[in-house]
Tab-separated table of C-alpha atoms in Angstrom:
chain	number	residue	atom	x	y	z
A	1	UNK	CA	26.809	11.815	-17.855
A	2	UNK	CA	26.881	15.375	-19.291
A	3	UNK	CA	24.859	14.124	-22.087
A	4	UNK	CA	22.430	12.217	-19.759
A	5	UNK	CA	21.498	15.478	-18.213
A	6	UNK	CA	21.829	17.189	-20.861
A	7	UNK	CA	18.431	15.218	-22.350
A	8	UNK	CA	17.009	14.812	-19.443
A	9	UNK	CA	16.687	18.640	-19.630
A	10	UNK	CA	15.632	18.384	-23.019
A	11	UNK	CA	12.570	16.195	-21.931
A	12	UNK	CA	11.698	18.113	-19.006
A	13	UNK	CA	11.496	21.341	-20.902
A	14	UNK	CA	9.593	19.411	-23.471
A	15	UNK	CA	6.840	18.117	-20.711
A	16	UNK	CA	6.396	21.889	-18.743
A	17	UNK	CA	6.019	23.444	-22.228
A	18	UNK	CA	3.402	21.159	-22.995
A	19	UNK	CA	2.242	22.535	-19.913
A	20	UNK	CA	1.518	25.589	-20.914
A	21	UNK	CA	-1.239	24.595	-23.671
A	22	UNK	CA	-3.957	27.688	-23.072
A	23	UNK	CA	-7.622	25.619	-21.685
A	24	UNK	CA	-10.927	26.921	-23.693
A	25	UNK	CA	-12.679	30.334	-22.521
A	26	UNK	CA	-15.694	28.921	-19.919
A	27	UNK	CA	-17.463	31.459	-20.782
A	28	UNK	CA	-17.476	30.988	-24.521
A	29	UNK	CA	-20.519	30.239	-26.856
A	30	UNK	CA	-21.671	26.845	-26.460
A	31	UNK	CA	-22.828	24.093	-28.839
A	32	UNK	CA	-25.539	21.699	-27.192
A	33	UNK	CA	-27.822	18.955	-29.731
A	34	UNK	CA	-31.158	19.009	-29.432
A	35	UNK	CA	-33.290	16.538	-29.193
A	36	UNK	CA	-34.448	17.081	-33.304
A	37	UNK	CA	-33.413	13.551	-35.210
A	38	UNK	CA	-30.271	14.356	-36.726
A	39	UNK	CA	-28.349	11.105	-39.213
A	40	UNK	CA	-24.621	10.790	-39.332
A	41	UNK	CA	-23.473	8.247	-42.006
A	42	UNK	CA	-20.776	7.964	-40.869
A	43	UNK	CA	-20.137	4.077	-39.183
A	44	UNK	CA	-20.581	4.116	-35.448
A	45	UNK	CA	-17.853	1.266	-35.317
A	46	UNK	CA	-15.498	3.725	-37.553
A	47	UNK	CA	-16.519	6.619	-35.009
A	48	UNK	CA	-15.459	4.540	-31.752
A	49	UNK	CA	-11.867	2.959	-33.749
A	50	UNK	CA	-11.035	6.279	-34.599
A	51	UNK	CA	-11.838	8.110	-31.187
A	52	UNK	CA	-13.867	11.376	-34.098
A	53	UNK	CA	-17.408	12.068	-34.060
A	54	UNK	CA	-18.657	14.238	-36.119
A	55	UNK	CA	-21.642	15.887	-33.475
A	56	UNK	CA	-20.362	19.273	-31.380
A	57	UNK	CA	-21.527	18.448	-27.831
A	58	UNK	CA	-22.407	15.969	-25.883
A	59	UNK	CA	-25.734	13.734	-26.188
A	60	UNK	CA	-28.522	15.525	-23.601
A	61	UNK	CA	-29.786	13.464	-20.186
A	62	UNK	CA	-32.976	11.802	-20.787
A	63	UNK	CA	-34.724	14.383	-18.913
A	64	UNK	CA	-32.927	17.025	-20.601
A	65	UNK	CA	-34.221	14.865	-23.583
A	66	UNK	CA	-37.782	15.144	-22.817
A	67	UNK	CA	-37.951	18.630	-22.217
A	68	UNK	CA	-36.018	19.547	-25.728
A	69	UNK	CA	-38.302	17.586	-27.586
A	70	UNK	CA	-41.728	18.733	-25.922
A	71	UNK	CA	-40.169	22.425	-26.201
A	72	UNK	CA	-39.375	21.448	-30.052
A	73	UNK	CA	-43.271	20.340	-30.151
A	74	UNK	CA	-44.128	23.888	-28.716
A	75	UNK	CA	-42.344	26.330	-30.873
A	76	UNK	CA	-44.150	29.085	-32.622
A	77	UNK	CA	-42.218	28.747	-35.706
A	78	UNK	CA	-40.968	24.742	-36.966
A	79	UNK	CA	-38.059	25.289	-40.475
A	80	UNK	CA	-37.137	21.871	-41.850
A	81	UNK	CA	-34.144	22.074	-43.336
A	82	UNK	CA	-32.447	20.316	-46.009
A	83	UNK	CA	-28.362	20.260	-47.347
A	84	UNK	CA	-27.395	18.985	-50.615
A	85	UNK	CA	-23.549	19.575	-51.102
A	86	UNK	CA	-22.962	19.462	-54.920
A	87	UNK	CA	-19.106	20.815	-54.602
A	88	UNK	CA	-17.020	20.495	-51.651
A	89	UNK	CA	-12.980	22.094	-53.000
A	90	UNK	CA	-10.501	24.742	-52.086
A	91	UNK	CA	-9.704	23.282	-48.888
A	92	UNK	CA	-6.796	25.325	-46.831
A	93	UNK	CA	-5.421	24.496	-43.945
A	94	UNK	CA	-3.708	27.208	-42.964
A	95	UNK	CA	-6.551	29.208	-41.909
A	96	UNK	CA	-8.492	26.857	-42.099
A	97	UNK	CA	-11.573	27.067	-44.282
A	98	UNK	CA	-13.002	25.164	-47.575
A	99	UNK	CA	-15.465	26.691	-50.131
A	100	UNK	CA	-18.506	24.536	-51.267
A	101	UNK	CA	-21.700	25.445	-53.552
A	102	UNK	CA	-24.881	23.222	-53.243
A	103	UNK	CA	-28.998	23.423	-52.220
A	104	UNK	CA	-30.379	24.003	-48.990
A	105	UNK	CA	-33.889	24.298	-49.428
A	106	UNK	CA	-36.403	25.206	-46.032
A	107	UNK	CA	-40.093	24.473	-45.452
A	108	UNK	CA	-42.305	26.396	-42.614
A	109	UNK	CA	-45.891	27.032	-41.664
A	110	UNK	CA	-48.615	29.099	-41.617
A	111	UNK	CA	-47.533	31.502	-39.076
A	112	UNK	CA	-43.966	32.327	-40.256
A	113	UNK	CA	-45.474	32.566	-43.363
A	114	UNK	CA	-47.571	35.623	-41.591
A	115	UNK	CA	-44.744	36.838	-40.113
A	116	UNK	CA	-42.442	37.250	-43.188
A	117	UNK	CA	-45.737	38.647	-44.924
A	118	UNK	CA	-46.310	41.334	-42.798
A	119	UNK	CA	-42.336	42.391	-42.121
A	120	UNK	CA	-42.352	42.395	-46.278
A	121	UNK	CA	-39.341	39.554	-46.208
A	122	UNK	CA	-38.462	35.962	-47.590
A	123	UNK	CA	-37.460	33.218	-45.114
A	124	UNK	CA	-33.232	34.347	-46.855
A	125	UNK	CA	-32.962	37.892	-44.979
A	126	UNK	CA	-33.959	35.822	-41.334
A	127	UNK	CA	-31.353	32.776	-42.267
A	128	UNK	CA	-27.911	33.446	-42.780
A	129	UNK	CA	-24.408	30.843	-43.371
A	130	UNK	CA	-23.180	31.452	-39.529
A	131	UNK	CA	-19.725	30.776	-40.741
A	132	UNK	CA	-19.666	32.112	-43.826
A	133	UNK	CA	-16.373	33.775	-45.153
A	134	UNK	CA	-15.744	36.940	-46.900
A	135	UNK	CA	-15.032	35.912	-50.732
A	136	UNK	CA	-15.235	37.077	-54.165
A	137	UNK	CA	-19.123	34.898	-54.077
A	138	UNK	CA	-22.485	36.797	-53.136
A	139	UNK	CA	-23.169	36.264	-50.023
A	140	UNK	CA	-26.004	34.029	-48.204
A	141	UNK	CA	-28.815	32.072	-48.893
A	142	UNK	CA	-29.942	32.712	-53.386
A	143	UNK	CA	-33.060	31.610	-54.016
A	144	UNK	CA	-34.404	29.915	-56.515
A	145	UNK	CA	-38.242	30.808	-57.483
A	146	UNK	CA	-40.345	31.668	-55.629
A	147	UNK	CA	-41.814	30.632	-52.431
A	148	UNK	CA	-44.775	27.177	-53.219
A	149	UNK	CA	-47.271	26.211	-50.940
A	150	UNK	CA	-47.751	22.642	-50.471
A	151	UNK	CA	-50.331	20.598	-51.021
A	152	UNK	CA	-50.498	19.995	-47.178
A	153	UNK	CA	-50.411	23.687	-46.060
A	154	UNK	CA	-46.495	24.613	-45.465
A	155	UNK	CA	-44.201	26.648	-47.893
A	156	UNK	CA	-41.131	25.310	-49.531
A	157	UNK	CA	-38.537	27.368	-51.773
A	158	UNK	CA	-35.528	26.322	-52.550
A	159	UNK	CA	-31.794	28.449	-52.596
A	160	UNK	CA	-29.004	28.190	-53.607
A	161	UNK	CA	-25.174	28.549	-51.882
A	162	UNK	CA	-21.818	29.283	-52.669
A	163	UNK	CA	-18.698	30.666	-50.516
A	164	UNK	CA	-16.195	29.937	-47.966
A	165	UNK	CA	-16.260	28.642	-44.497
A	166	UNK	CA	-15.151	28.514	-41.478
A	167	UNK	CA	-13.716	25.305	-39.990
A	168	UNK	CA	-14.380	24.728	-36.107
A	169	UNK	CA	-13.009	21.518	-35.973
A	170	UNK	CA	-9.768	19.246	-37.058
A	171	UNK	CA	-7.894	16.839	-35.058
A	172	UNK	CA	-4.462	18.886	-35.566
A	173	UNK	CA	-3.423	17.236	-32.617
A	174	UNK	CA	-2.725	13.972	-34.299
A	175	UNK	CA	-1.294	15.871	-37.691
A	176	UNK	CA	-0.121	14.263	-40.308
A	177	UNK	CA	-3.299	11.359	-39.748
A	178	UNK	CA	-5.839	14.328	-39.406
A	179	UNK	CA	-9.835	14.711	-39.735
A	180	UNK	CA	-10.907	17.843	-40.469
A	181	UNK	CA	-15.094	18.688	-40.329
A	182	UNK	CA	-16.168	21.363	-43.437
A	183	UNK	CA	-19.385	22.872	-42.085
A	184	UNK	CA	-22.575	24.491	-43.242
A	185	UNK	CA	-23.850	26.316	-39.965
A	186	UNK	CA	-27.598	27.774	-40.290
A	187	UNK	CA	-29.199	29.760	-37.909
A	188	UNK	CA	-31.503	33.001	-37.785
A	189	UNK	CA	-30.820	36.434	-38.022
A	190	UNK	CA	-32.462	37.743	-35.413
A	191	UNK	CA	-32.858	41.287	-35.358
A	192	UNK	CA	-35.936	41.814	-33.767
A	193	UNK	CA	-35.727	39.386	-30.897
A	194	UNK	CA	-38.719	36.549	-32.227
A	195	UNK	CA	-36.167	33.629	-33.425
A	196	UNK	CA	-34.475	32.642	-30.158
A	197	UNK	CA	-34.358	29.250	-28.961
A	198	UNK	CA	-37.610	28.888	-27.537
A	199	UNK	CA	-39.318	30.189	-30.908
A	200	UNK	CA	-37.791	28.967	-33.749
A	201	UNK	CA	-36.621	25.420	-34.262
A	202	UNK	CA	-33.868	23.917	-37.237
A	203	UNK	CA	-35.226	20.713	-38.167
A	204	UNK	CA	-32.996	18.396	-40.087
A	205	UNK	CA	-34.546	16.659	-43.205
A	206	UNK	CA	-32.163	13.773	-42.528
A	207	UNK	CA	-34.265	11.477	-44.707
A	208	UNK	CA	-33.179	13.673	-48.223
A	209	UNK	CA	-29.957	16.024	-47.308
A	210	UNK	CA	-27.152	14.532	-48.768
A	211	UNK	CA	-23.804	14.345	-50.533
A	212	UNK	CA	-23.143	15.171	-54.753
A	213	UNK	CA	-21.004	13.510	-56.912
A	214	UNK	CA	-18.501	16.213	-56.694
A	215	UNK	CA	-18.153	17.082	-53.062
A	216	UNK	CA	-15.048	15.318	-52.448
A	217	UNK	CA	-11.534	16.801	-52.403
A	218	UNK	CA	-8.423	15.085	-53.972
A	219	UNK	CA	-6.181	14.328	-51.521
A	220	UNK	CA	-8.442	13.216	-48.609
A	221	UNK	CA	-11.254	10.842	-48.280
A	222	UNK	CA	-14.364	11.239	-47.370
A	223	UNK	CA	-15.564	9.246	-44.251
A	224	UNK	CA	-19.558	10.424	-44.371
A	225	UNK	CA	-21.754	13.304	-43.888
A	226	UNK	CA	-23.821	14.511	-40.427
A	227	UNK	CA	-26.194	16.630	-40.102
A	228	UNK	CA	-28.566	17.748	-36.678
A	229	UNK	CA	-29.842	21.027	-34.944
A	230	UNK	CA	-28.141	21.861	-31.909
A	231	UNK	CA	-29.122	25.010	-28.856
A	232	UNK	CA	-26.078	27.250	-29.883
A	233	UNK	CA	-25.671	29.306	-26.367
A	234	UNK	CA	-24.094	32.783	-26.346
A	235	UNK	CA	-22.443	34.006	-24.403
A	236	UNK	CA	-23.929	37.848	-24.092
A	237	UNK	CA	-28.057	38.788	-24.173
A	238	UNK	CA	-26.876	41.649	-26.703
A	239	UNK	CA	-27.078	44.567	-24.999
A	240	UNK	CA	-30.911	44.180	-24.130
A	241	UNK	CA	-31.367	42.536	-20.820
A	242	UNK	CA	-32.507	39.614	-19.554
A	243	UNK	CA	-30.122	36.020	-19.475
A	244	UNK	CA	-28.228	34.984	-22.264
A	245	UNK	CA	-29.388	34.589	-25.854
A	246	UNK	CA	-30.002	31.233	-27.699
A	247	UNK	CA	-30.750	29.996	-30.940
A	248	UNK	CA	-32.004	27.123	-33.090
A	249	UNK	CA	-28.615	26.619	-35.386
A	250	UNK	CA	-28.035	23.286	-37.666
A	251	UNK	CA	-24.925	21.989	-38.619
A	252	UNK	CA	-24.180	20.062	-41.734
A	253	UNK	CA	-20.738	19.252	-42.523
A	254	UNK	CA	-18.444	16.883	-44.325
A	255	UNK	CA	-15.618	14.608	-42.511
A	256	UNK	CA	-12.537	13.822	-45.170
A	257	UNK	CA	-9.017	12.190	-43.245
A	258	UNK	CA	-5.831	11.671	-44.683
A	259	UNK	CA	-4.512	8.525	-45.681
A	260	UNK	CA	-2.649	7.019	-42.651
A	261	UNK	CA	-0.387	5.005	-45.812
A	262	UNK	CA	0.479	8.397	-48.264
A	263	UNK	CA	0.541	10.252	-44.299
A	264	UNK	CA	3.689	7.593	-44.143
A	265	UNK	CA	5.172	7.892	-46.768
A	266	UNK	CA	5.147	11.627	-47.413
A	267	UNK	CA	6.087	13.399	-43.714
A	268	UNK	CA	7.433	9.801	-41.848
A	269	UNK	CA	9.794	8.192	-44.499
A	270	UNK	CA	11.877	10.988	-44.984
A	271	UNK	CA	12.356	11.964	-41.411
A	272	UNK	CA	13.155	7.932	-40.902
A	273	UNK	CA	15.776	8.472	-43.664
A	274	UNK	CA	17.185	11.268	-42.148
A	275	UNK	CA	17.271	9.828	-38.715
A	276	UNK	CA	19.419	6.421	-39.860
A	277	UNK	CA	22.048	8.657	-40.638
A	278	UNK	CA	22.456	9.559	-37.205
A	279	UNK	CA	21.767	6.000	-36.321
A	280	UNK	CA	24.755	5.105	-38.196
A	281	UNK	CA	27.219	8.317	-37.621
A	282	UNK	CA	29.274	5.947	-34.797
A	283	UNK	CA	29.715	3.123	-37.875
A	284	UNK	CA	32.070	5.799	-39.632
A	285	UNK	CA	36.026	4.685	-38.651
A	286	UNK	CA	37.092	6.452	-35.329
A	287	UNK	CA	39.313	8.130	-36.828
A	288	UNK	CA	37.509	10.484	-39.250
A	289	UNK	CA	36.056	12.758	-36.744
A	290	UNK	CA	35.226	15.674	-38.783
A	291	UNK	CA	33.373	13.753	-40.660
A	292	UNK	CA	31.176	12.241	-37.891
A	293	UNK	CA	31.150	15.794	-36.529
A	294	UNK	CA	29.775	17.025	-39.497
A	295	UNK	CA	27.113	14.215	-39.794
A	296	UNK	CA	24.348	15.198	-37.081
A	297	UNK	CA	24.786	18.918	-37.727
A	298	UNK	CA	23.503	18.145	-41.490
A	299	UNK	CA	21.284	16.466	-39.561
A	300	UNK	CA	19.897	19.335	-37.957
A	301	UNK	CA	19.681	21.637	-40.448
A	302	UNK	CA	17.560	18.967	-42.655
A	303	UNK	CA	15.451	18.058	-39.643
A	304	UNK	CA	14.907	21.735	-38.996
A	305	UNK	CA	14.348	22.258	-43.796
A	306	UNK	CA	11.833	19.342	-43.222
A	307	UNK	CA	9.654	20.564	-40.567
A	308	UNK	CA	8.763	24.107	-41.903
A	309	UNK	CA	7.863	22.345	-44.547
A	310	UNK	CA	4.616	20.542	-42.884
A	311	UNK	CA	4.286	23.514	-40.511
A	312	UNK	CA	3.317	25.759	-43.845
A	313	UNK	CA	0.518	23.865	-44.756
A	314	UNK	CA	-0.807	24.333	-40.901
A	315	UNK	CA	-2.452	27.395	-39.159
A	316	UNK	CA	-1.198	28.449	-35.857
A	317	UNK	CA	-1.526	26.268	-33.174
A	318	UNK	CA	-1.159	26.299	-29.345
A	319	UNK	CA	-0.286	23.066	-29.785
A	320	UNK	CA	2.321	20.676	-30.423
A	321	UNK	CA	0.471	17.729	-33.349
A	322	UNK	CA	2.189	14.424	-32.794
A	323	UNK	CA	4.774	15.205	-36.087
A	324	UNK	CA	5.950	18.382	-33.935
A	325	UNK	CA	6.656	15.883	-30.744
A	326	UNK	CA	8.485	13.005	-33.338
A	327	UNK	CA	10.696	16.149	-34.601
A	328	UNK	CA	11.285	16.926	-30.676
A	329	UNK	CA	12.602	13.280	-29.922
A	330	UNK	CA	14.399	13.196	-33.396
A	331	UNK	CA	16.234	16.611	-32.350
A	332	UNK	CA	16.850	15.287	-29.009
A	333	UNK	CA	18.634	12.030	-30.261
A	334	UNK	CA	20.526	14.311	-33.113
A	335	UNK	CA	21.608	16.863	-30.285
A	336	UNK	CA	23.028	13.655	-28.161
A	337	UNK	CA	24.513	12.103	-31.104
A	338	UNK	CA	26.553	15.369	-31.737
A	339	UNK	CA	27.279	15.409	-27.346
A	340	UNK	CA	28.531	12.301	-28.082
A	341	UNK	CA	30.802	12.808	-31.377
A	342	UNK	CA	32.782	15.581	-29.367
A	343	UNK	CA	33.287	13.349	-26.182
A	344	UNK	CA	33.974	9.746	-27.220
A	345	UNK	CA	36.493	12.212	-29.996
A	346	UNK	CA	38.117	13.202	-27.177
A	347	UNK	CA	39.030	10.341	-25.784
A	348	UNK	CA	39.789	8.693	-29.242
A	349	UNK	CA	42.584	11.563	-28.768
A	350	UNK	CA	43.610	10.529	-25.113
A	351	UNK	CA	43.474	6.559	-26.500
A	352	UNK	CA	46.112	7.468	-29.329
A	353	UNK	CA	48.815	9.485	-26.111
A	354	UNK	CA	48.217	6.630	-23.854
A	355	UNK	CA	50.844	3.444	-23.970
A	356	UNK	CA	50.123	0.271	-24.995
A	357	UNK	CA	49.213	-1.591	-21.549
A	358	UNK	CA	45.905	-2.699	-19.363
A	359	UNK	CA	44.249	0.748	-19.584
A	360	UNK	CA	44.396	1.236	-23.276
A	361	UNK	CA	42.619	-2.167	-23.460
A	362	UNK	CA	40.449	-1.239	-21.366
A	363	UNK	CA	39.773	2.168	-22.990
A	364	UNK	CA	39.298	0.748	-25.589
A	365	UNK	CA	37.220	-1.683	-25.586
A	366	UNK	CA	34.573	0.968	-24.144
A	367	UNK	CA	34.322	3.120	-27.032
A	368	UNK	CA	34.353	0.264	-28.983
A	369	UNK	CA	31.507	-0.919	-26.745
A	370	UNK	CA	29.459	3.092	-27.282
A	371	UNK	CA	29.472	2.802	-31.170
A	372	UNK	CA	28.150	-1.186	-30.956
A	373	UNK	CA	25.670	0.251	-28.381
A	374	UNK	CA	24.610	3.896	-30.396
A	375	UNK	CA	22.482	1.808	-32.682
A	376	UNK	CA	20.082	-0.034	-30.490
A	377	UNK	CA	20.387	2.679	-27.877
A	378	UNK	CA	18.447	5.095	-30.824
A	379	UNK	CA	15.847	2.515	-31.825
A	380	UNK	CA	14.849	1.818	-28.247
A	381	UNK	CA	15.211	5.915	-26.840
A	382	UNK	CA	13.217	6.441	-30.260
A	383	UNK	CA	10.422	3.863	-30.032
A	384	UNK	CA	9.122	4.120	-27.257
A	385	UNK	CA	9.210	8.150	-26.769
A	386	UNK	CA	7.279	7.946	-29.715
A	387	UNK	CA	4.789	5.422	-28.602
A	388	UNK	CA	4.376	7.637	-25.664
A	389	UNK	CA	4.018	10.447	-27.567
A	390	UNK	CA	0.788	9.127	-29.296
A	391	UNK	CA	-0.598	7.282	-26.377
A	392	UNK	CA	-0.644	11.052	-24.226
A	393	UNK	CA	-2.728	12.425	-26.860
A	394	UNK	CA	-5.619	14.345	-25.502
A	395	UNK	CA	-8.444	12.720	-26.951
A	396	UNK	CA	-10.477	14.586	-30.118
A	397	UNK	CA	-13.342	16.339	-28.684
């Protein structure tokens, strides 16, 4: 009864702690997918199967799409943006961030060119990489040549970029079966209030954008890339009065995922091998009580070491990952094994002191039954618990 009570208490504790996850701030900035064309190279069937999409918001309603398309057509300035990542590397999930370099090209019309000439600015002075982190590389966009006027009257300029960038989306809850999105986020640096969402729109160049030959990362599977424009609704007006500010934001990202097979062999298999020791703890001879009691203690220390090893790869998370929950199950099983070893050991001591007779035979039979049922009980409990852990994971957002 004590063992059952301990098991229930542990499960209730884990359930209660899981309810303490912090909820997203309702007053924070938010992104809303716009009506302008967007593209994702990840197949729709794969997105449905994995429950993962590179889009950072739900789609607009039909009415909202129509209104946003009309607003885009009426915008004072429209800038066509194309992105081509040539190199992606140095993925660091503990920050999380990644390094990348490549090319960005911009096309704009005469009204915006007149504004730039009046202000004696280049477009790189008004367009920033919003998620760029501090690094040794020069921040922002680096022009490659001067703006060119094309035959249709529009202006074109090619830029290069290089730096470290913050990662805003990753399926850490499903770790080690993780999908991570590596974004480049472009937005206007609006210092004089002329580039708000109603006045400036970024139009994704869905035809010519893409990824280069060296955009993969060793150890990760490249799933695809996407590019889309969003309405970035800020939660502030920056002290200027009036409604909260909103700006056109272009998000280009490359999605990477872990290999399920590799994750199993690297992180799951060692755990299974360690837990097999707990599974067989009662197969050790009953008269070797010290050996029996030492197995759960050794397993517990090994579990702590294994968990700390993979946790070093991750940032500080406000929730339990799938693998964390599996380790919770392993801790519960190991603790239960230790309690049962102590309890059964005491019963065997009582058995040795009992005289021959039906009572001694009944106790011996009961202890033998426990020894035989333990492996099946562990397999059944662990399987059900791990399946429930996976099924109760919240959907990816």
